[in-house]
PDB file of C-alpha atoms in Angstrom:
ATOM      1  CA  UNK A   1       0.142  -0.013  -0.034  1.00 88.00           C
ATOM      2  CA  UNK A   2       1.450   3.648  -0.731  1.00 94.00           C
ATOM      3  CA  UNK A   3       0.609   6.830   0.580  1.00 95.00           C
ATOM      4  CA  UNK A   4      -0.773   8.581  -0.734  1.00 96.00           C
ATOM      5  CA  UNK A   5      -1.040   7.882  -3.805  1.00 96.00           C
ATOM      6  CA  UNK A   6      -1.154   9.151  -5.861  1.00 96.00           C
ATOM      7  CA  UNK A   7       0.959  12.021  -4.986  1.00 97.00           C
ATOM      8  CA  UNK A   8       0.870  15.489  -6.397  1.00 96.00           C
ATOM      9  CA  UNK A   9       3.686  17.770  -5.241  1.00 96.00           C
ATOM     10  CA  UNK A  10       2.215  20.650  -6.240  1.00 94.00           C
ATOM     11  CA  UNK A  11       3.490  23.924  -8.612  1.00 93.00           C
ATOM     12  CA  UNK A  12       6.376  25.640  -8.740  1.00 92.00           C
ATOM     13  CA  UNK A  13       7.335  28.764 -10.968  1.00 91.00           C
ATOM     14  CA  UNK A  14      10.636  28.341 -13.526  1.00 91.00           C
ATOM     15  CA  UNK A  15      13.415  28.055 -11.177  1.00 88.00           C
ATOM     16  CA  UNK A  16      11.457  27.472  -7.654  1.00 91.00           C
ATOM     17  CA  UNK A  17      11.328  23.981  -6.358  1.00 94.00           C
ATOM     18  CA  UNK A  18       9.020  21.458  -4.170  1.00 96.00           C
ATOM     19  CA  UNK A  19       8.803  18.106  -2.905  1.00 97.00           C
ATOM     20  CA  UNK A  20       6.573  15.460  -0.815  1.00 97.00           C
ATOM     21  CA  UNK A  21       6.914  12.392   0.585  1.00 98.00           C
ATOM     22  CA  UNK A  22       4.606   9.054   0.447  1.00 98.00           C
ATOM     23  CA  UNK A  23       5.190   6.030   2.147  1.00 97.00           C
ATOM     24  CA  UNK A  24       5.268   2.778   0.775  1.00 96.00           C
ATOM     25  CA  UNK A  25       2.707   0.932   3.145  1.00 95.00           C
ATOM     26  CA  UNK A  26       3.765  -2.833   5.196  1.00 95.00           C
ATOM     27  CA  UNK A  27       0.417  -3.644   6.509  1.00 92.00           C
ATOM     28  CA  UNK A  28       1.192  -7.237   7.689  1.00 92.00           C
ATOM     29  CA  UNK A  29       2.162  -9.128  10.558  1.00 93.00           C
ATOM     30  CA  UNK A  30       4.899 -11.299   8.192  1.00 94.00           C
ATOM     31  CA  UNK A  31       7.820  -9.104   6.319  1.00 95.00           C
ATOM     32  CA  UNK A  32       7.542  -7.736   3.000  1.00 95.00           C
ATOM     33  CA  UNK A  33       9.939  -8.168  -0.130  1.00 96.00           C
ATOM     34  CA  UNK A  34      10.000  -6.001  -2.413  1.00 95.00           C
ATOM     35  CA  UNK A  35      12.226  -7.972  -5.088  1.00 95.00           C
ATOM     36  CA  UNK A  36      11.722  -5.202  -7.944  1.00 94.00           C
ATOM     37  CA  UNK A  37      11.664  -1.271  -8.173  1.00 95.00           C
ATOM     38  CA  UNK A  38      11.008   1.072 -11.520  1.00 95.00           C
ATOM     39  CA  UNK A  39      11.518   5.316 -11.215  1.00 94.00           C
ATOM     40  CA  UNK A  40       9.317   5.902 -14.493  1.00 95.00           C
ATOM     41  CA  UNK A  41       9.521   9.995 -14.466  1.00 95.00           C
ATOM     42  CA  UNK A  42      11.914  12.447 -16.363  1.00 93.00           C
ATOM     43  CA  UNK A  43      14.482  13.754 -14.942  1.00 90.00           C
ATOM     44  CA  UNK A  44      14.106  17.365 -14.163  1.00 91.00           C
ATOM     45  CA  UNK A  45      11.648  17.944 -13.626  1.00 96.00           C
ATOM     46  CA  UNK A  46      11.719  15.286 -10.406  1.00 97.00           C
ATOM     47  CA  UNK A  47      14.608  13.800  -8.271  1.00 96.00           C
ATOM     48  CA  UNK A  48      14.194  11.094  -5.955  1.00 96.00           C
ATOM     49  CA  UNK A  49      15.646  12.568  -2.335  1.00 96.00           C
ATOM     50  CA  UNK A  50      15.171   9.569  -0.010  1.00 96.00           C
ATOM     51  CA  UNK A  51      14.131   5.221  -0.659  1.00 96.00           C
ATOM     52  CA  UNK A  52      15.574   2.251  -1.537  1.00 95.00           C
ATOM     53  CA  UNK A  53      17.298   1.899  -5.761  1.00 93.00           C
ATOM     54  CA  UNK A  54      17.070  -1.499  -5.498  1.00 93.00           C
ATOM     55  CA  UNK A  55      14.988  -4.080  -3.698  1.00 94.00           C
ATOM     56  CA  UNK A  56      14.710  -4.275  -0.533  1.00 96.00           C
ATOM     57  CA  UNK A  57      12.385  -5.680   2.327  1.00 96.00           C
ATOM     58  CA  UNK A  58       9.861  -3.325   4.890  1.00 96.00           C
ATOM     59  CA  UNK A  59       9.517  -4.940   7.783  1.00 96.00           C
ATOM     60  CA  UNK A  60       6.172  -6.233  10.076  1.00 95.00           C
ATOM     61  CA  UNK A  61       3.254  -3.612  10.817  1.00 96.00           C
ATOM     62  CA  UNK A  62       5.833  -0.791   9.316  1.00 96.00           C
ATOM     63  CA  UNK A  63       7.018   1.605   6.085  1.00 96.00           C
ATOM     64  CA  UNK A  64       9.025   3.239   4.052  1.00 97.00           C
ATOM     65  CA  UNK A  65       9.308   6.608   3.243  1.00 97.00           C
ATOM     66  CA  UNK A  66      10.065   8.295  -0.245  1.00 98.00           C
ATOM     67  CA  UNK A  67      10.668  11.160  -0.817  1.00 98.00           C
ATOM     68  CA  UNK A  68      10.407  13.647  -4.169  1.00 98.00           C
ATOM     69  CA  UNK A  69      11.011  16.832  -5.673  1.00 97.00           C
ATOM     70  CA  UNK A  70       9.460  18.572  -7.956  1.00 97.00           C
ATOM     71  CA  UNK A  71      12.058  21.733  -9.919  1.00 96.00           C
ATOM     72  CA  UNK A  72      10.797  22.547 -13.259  1.00 94.00           C
ATOM     73  CA  UNK A  73      12.286  24.071 -16.317  1.00 91.00           C
ATOM     74  CA  UNK A  74       9.804  24.598 -18.491  1.00 90.00           C
ATOM     75  CA  UNK A  75       5.629  25.373 -18.064  1.00 89.00           C
ATOM     76  CA  UNK A  76       2.741  22.918 -17.997  1.00 92.00           C
ATOM     77  CA  UNK A  77       2.117  19.869 -15.669  1.00 94.00           C
ATOM     78  CA  UNK A  78       4.498  16.765 -15.668  1.00 96.00           C
ATOM     79  CA  UNK A  79       4.074  13.457 -14.400  1.00 96.00           C
ATOM     80  CA  UNK A  80       5.957  10.279 -13.230  1.00 96.00           C
ATOM     81  CA  UNK A  81       5.280   6.739 -11.928  1.00 97.00           C
ATOM     82  CA  UNK A  82       7.347   4.637  -9.448  1.00 97.00           C
ATOM     83  CA  UNK A  83       7.043   1.043  -9.973  1.00 97.00           C
ATOM     84  CA  UNK A  84       7.072  -1.581  -7.184  1.00 96.00           C
ATOM     85  CA  UNK A  85       6.270  -5.596  -6.605  1.00 95.00           C
ATOM     86  CA  UNK A  86       6.430  -7.646  -3.257  1.00 93.00           C
ATOM     87  CA  UNK A  87       7.752 -10.916  -3.799  1.00 88.00           C
ATOM     88  CA  UNK A  88       6.889 -12.504  -0.231  1.00 83.00           C
ATOM     89  CA  UNK A  89       4.509 -13.273   2.053  1.00 85.00           C
ATOM     90  CA  UNK A  90       1.608 -12.532  -1.236  1.00 84.00           C
ATOM     91  CA  UNK A  91       3.065 -11.502  -5.258  1.00 85.00           C
ATOM     92  CA  UNK A  92       1.097  -8.622  -5.526  1.00 90.00           C
ATOM     93  CA  UNK A  93       2.342  -4.987  -6.970  1.00 93.00           C
ATOM     94  CA  UNK A  94       1.942  -1.601  -7.067  1.00 95.00           C
ATOM     95  CA  UNK A  95       2.175   1.412  -8.481  1.00 96.00           C
ATOM     96  CA  UNK A  96       1.907   4.868  -7.658  1.00 97.00           C
ATOM     97  CA  UNK A  97       0.914   8.908  -9.674  1.00 97.00           C
ATOM     98  CA  UNK A  98       3.506  11.399  -9.397  1.00 98.00           C
ATOM     99  CA  UNK A  99       2.354  14.721 -10.237  1.00 97.00           C
ATOM    100  CA  UNK A 100       2.953  18.445 -10.929  1.00 96.00           C
ATOM    101  CA  UNK A 101       3.189  21.524 -12.768  1.00 94.00           C
ATOM    102  CA  UNK A 102       4.311  23.982 -12.725  1.00 95.00           C
ATOM    103  CA  UNK A 103       4.266  27.819 -15.608  1.00 92.00           C
ATOM    104  CA  UNK A 104       6.740  30.915 -16.301  1.00 91.00           C
ATOM    105  CA  UNK A 105       6.690  33.646 -13.396  1.00 91.00           C
ATOM    106  CA  UNK A 106       5.825  37.416 -13.044  1.00 94.00           C
ATOM    107  CA  UNK A 107       7.464  40.034 -15.967  1.00 94.00           C
ATOM    108  CA  UNK A 108       7.098  43.161 -17.194  1.00 95.00           C
ATOM    109  CA  UNK A 109       6.816  45.181 -19.688  1.00 95.00           C
ATOM    110  CA  UNK A 110       5.554  48.694 -20.206  1.00 96.00           C
ATOM    111  CA  UNK A 111       4.367  51.475 -23.415  1.00 96.00           C
ATOM    112  CA  UNK A 112       3.918  55.513 -22.962  1.00 94.00           C
ATOM    113  CA  UNK A 113       2.746  58.370 -23.858  1.00 93.00           C
ATOM    114  CA  UNK A 114       4.237  60.935 -23.754  1.00 90.00           C
ATOM    115  CA  UNK A 115       2.979  64.686 -21.560  1.00 86.00           C
ATOM    116  CA  UNK A 116       1.053  66.530 -23.633  1.00 79.00           C
ATOM    117  CA  UNK A 117       3.023  69.490 -24.742  1.00 75.00           C
ATOM    118  CA  UNK A 118       1.868  73.322 -22.649  1.00 69.00           C
ATOM    119  CA  UNK A 119       1.720  76.240 -24.463  1.00 60.00           C
ATOM    120  CA  UNK A 120      -0.335  78.695 -22.806  1.00 65.00           C
ATOM    121  CA  UNK A 121       0.717  80.559 -20.537  1.00 65.00           C
ATOM    122  CA  UNK A 122      -2.272  79.721 -17.987  1.00 68.00           C
ATOM    123  CA  UNK A 123      -1.131  76.090 -18.625  1.00 74.00           C
ATOM    124  CA  UNK A 124      -0.249  75.210 -15.127  1.00 82.00           C
ATOM    125  CA  UNK A 125      -0.632  70.847 -15.268  1.00 88.00           C
ATOM    126  CA  UNK A 126       0.509  67.752 -17.990  1.00 89.00           C
ATOM    127  CA  UNK A 127      -0.854  63.934 -18.027  1.00 92.00           C
ATOM    128  CA  UNK A 128       0.257  61.116 -19.449  1.00 94.00           C
ATOM    129  CA  UNK A 129      -0.143  57.420 -18.455  1.00 96.00           C
ATOM    130  CA  UNK A 130       1.996  54.171 -18.871  1.00 97.00           C
ATOM    131  CA  UNK A 131       0.494  51.095 -19.531  1.00 97.00           C
ATOM    132  CA  UNK A 132       2.116  47.292 -17.574  1.00 97.00           C
ATOM    133  CA  UNK A 133       1.912  44.521 -19.236  1.00 96.00           C
ATOM    134  CA  UNK A 134       2.340  40.781 -17.281  1.00 95.00           C
ATOM    135  CA  UNK A 135       4.120  39.147 -20.229  1.00 93.00           C
ATOM    136  CA  UNK A 136       4.717  36.105 -17.353  1.00 92.00           C
ATOM    137  CA  UNK A 137       2.650  33.163 -16.266  1.00 91.00           C
ATOM    138  CA  UNK A 138       1.717  34.099 -13.100  1.00 92.00           C
ATOM    139  CA  UNK A 139       0.380  37.768 -10.863  1.00 95.00           C
ATOM    140  CA  UNK A 140       2.130  39.902 -10.988  1.00 96.00           C
ATOM    141  CA  UNK A 141       2.383  42.256  -7.867  1.00 97.00           C
ATOM    142  CA  UNK A 142       2.816  46.020  -8.266  1.00 97.00           C
ATOM    143  CA  UNK A 143       3.720  47.085  -4.836  1.00 97.00           C
ATOM    144  CA  UNK A 144       5.326  50.685  -5.557  1.00 97.00           C
ATOM    145  CA  UNK A 145       4.913  53.727  -7.840  1.00 97.00           C
ATOM    146  CA  UNK A 146       6.386  56.418  -7.775  1.00 96.00           C
ATOM    147  CA  UNK A 147       8.962  58.955  -8.918  1.00 96.00           C
ATOM    148  CA  UNK A 148      12.809  59.163  -9.703  1.00 94.00           C
ATOM    149  CA  UNK A 149      14.995  60.806 -11.109  1.00 90.00           C
ATOM    150  CA  UNK A 150      16.006  65.114 -12.066  1.00 90.00           C
ATOM    151  CA  UNK A 151      12.967  66.411 -10.572  1.00 89.00           C
ATOM    152  CA  UNK A 152      10.998  63.698  -8.997  1.00 91.00           C
ATOM    153  CA  UNK A 153       8.769  66.955  -7.185  1.00 90.00           C
ATOM    154  CA  UNK A 154       6.930  68.009 -10.210  1.00 90.00           C
ATOM    155  CA  UNK A 155       5.547  65.012 -10.732  1.00 93.00           C
ATOM    156  CA  UNK A 156       2.800  62.306  -9.749  1.00 95.00           C
ATOM    157  CA  UNK A 157       0.876  59.577  -9.877  1.00 97.00           C
ATOM    158  CA  UNK A 158      -1.959  59.616  -9.965  1.00 96.00           C
ATOM    159  CA  UNK A 159      -4.231  56.559 -10.221  1.00 96.00           C
ATOM    160  CA  UNK A 160      -4.579  53.199 -10.075  1.00 97.00           C
ATOM    161  CA  UNK A 161      -3.741  53.334  -5.946  1.00 96.00           C
ATOM    162  CA  UNK A 162      -1.230  50.916  -4.910  1.00 96.00           C
ATOM    163  CA  UNK A 163      -1.007  47.907  -4.744  1.00 96.00           C
ATOM    164  CA  UNK A 164      -2.455  45.854  -7.202  1.00 97.00           C
ATOM    165  CA  UNK A 165      -2.337  42.700  -8.926  1.00 97.00           C
ATOM    166  CA  UNK A 166      -2.336  42.810 -12.900  1.00 97.00           C
ATOM    167  CA  UNK A 167      -3.435  38.555 -14.041  1.00 95.00           C
ATOM    168  CA  UNK A 168      -1.316  36.557 -16.934  1.00 93.00           C
ATOM    169  CA  UNK A 169      -1.511  38.335 -20.851  1.00 92.00           C
ATOM    170  CA  UNK A 170      -3.475  41.740 -17.901  1.00 96.00           C
ATOM    171  CA  UNK A 171      -3.102  44.886 -18.160  1.00 96.00           C
ATOM    172  CA  UNK A 172      -2.718  48.134 -16.208  1.00 97.00           C
ATOM    173  CA  UNK A 173      -2.961  51.838 -16.891  1.00 97.00           C
ATOM    174  CA  UNK A 174      -0.906  54.235 -15.447  1.00 97.00           C
ATOM    175  CA  UNK A 175      -2.092  58.449 -15.004  1.00 97.00           C
ATOM    176  CA  UNK A 176       0.734  60.944 -14.085  1.00 96.00           C
ATOM    177  CA  UNK A 177       0.871  64.250 -14.170  1.00 94.00           C
ATOM    178  CA  UNK A 178       3.063  67.068 -14.821  1.00 91.00           C
ATOM    179  CA  UNK A 179       2.765  70.132 -12.592  1.00 87.00           C
ATOM    180  CA  UNK A 180       4.803  73.149 -13.800  1.00 79.00           C
ATOM    181  CA  UNK A 181       7.037  75.658 -12.435  1.00 69.00           C
ATOM    182  CA  UNK A 182       6.775  79.589 -12.356  1.00 56.00           C
ATOM    183  CA  UNK A 183      10.074  79.080 -14.458  1.00 57.00           C
ATOM    184  CA  UNK A 184      10.131  77.409 -17.949  1.00 62.00           C
ATOM    185  CA  UNK A 185      12.235  74.713 -18.745  1.00 70.00           C
ATOM    186  CA  UNK A 186      13.418  70.450 -19.514  1.00 77.00           C
ATOM    187  CA  UNK A 187      11.795  69.143 -16.563  1.00 81.00           C
ATOM    188  CA  UNK A 188      12.008  65.595 -16.021  1.00 87.00           C
ATOM    189  CA  UNK A 189      11.937  62.793 -14.003  1.00 90.00           C
ATOM    190  CA  UNK A 190      11.352  58.390 -14.180  1.00 95.00           C
ATOM    191  CA  UNK A 191       7.999  56.191 -12.942  1.00 96.00           C
ATOM    192  CA  UNK A 192       9.372  53.979 -10.536  1.00 97.00           C
ATOM    193  CA  UNK A 193       7.192  50.571 -10.776  1.00 97.00           C
ATOM    194  CA  UNK A 194       8.054  48.841  -8.012  1.00 97.00           C
ATOM    195  CA  UNK A 195       6.483  44.771  -8.315  1.00 97.00           C
ATOM    196  CA  UNK A 196       7.327  41.055  -7.970  1.00 95.00           C
ATOM    197  CA  UNK A 197       8.533  40.790 -12.320  1.00 94.00           C
ATOM    198  CA  UNK A 198      11.438  38.683 -11.659  1.00 91.00           C
ATOM    199  CA  UNK A 199      13.242  40.038 -15.036  1.00 90.00           C
ATOM    200  CA  UNK A 200      12.796  43.532 -13.778  1.00 92.00           C
ATOM    201  CA  UNK A 201      11.598  44.450  -9.536  1.00 93.00           C
ATOM    202  CA  UNK A 202      12.214  48.161 -10.382  1.00 95.00           C
ATOM    203  CA  UNK A 203      11.396  48.908 -13.776  1.00 95.00           C
ATOM    204  CA  UNK A 204      12.373  52.045 -14.995  1.00 95.00           C
ATOM    205  CA  UNK A 205       9.882  54.373 -17.172  1.00 95.00           C
ATOM    206  CA  UNK A 206      11.774  57.544 -18.378  1.00 92.00           C
TER     207      UNK A 206
END
């Protein structure tokens, strides 16, 4: 008897790992002789961390633990099996299914619009936007929106409030404003986007 069967190692993003184990149980009052064992799973992403590789004995009313690691290198579902054949006290066999799944980590990309040109003397504010896109395989969590650069005090983030999440394949529009000073001159700032994106945890949008 294998417990649990199937063994679900759950989810791991590419570049991360997860692990789990099952127990091969001997519920009888006599020793169980396992004369054949076969590992039928791709490696990577699966690796057997513990448990016998050849014939072994499970004492009466005892069990042996088999531990596995899942370290994905590609997206999607993965599966494999472990096969055991018992010679005594009875001829028997058990097949343990092993499953797991993976996807890419969050990734961020952007497009932007330019600030409107201030023409008249009484023009005091100009607006622009940046569209953030999640190009990864997990939800993108944006935890910070702020301005840096040479003149950060001249710029302001209008919306959305942080934190917010962008689903896989989704996007979010960030609205920003530029407020003029009494002295008309070239002013610059960078929009800094802080998130859990693997490619750019702090995205700088000039």
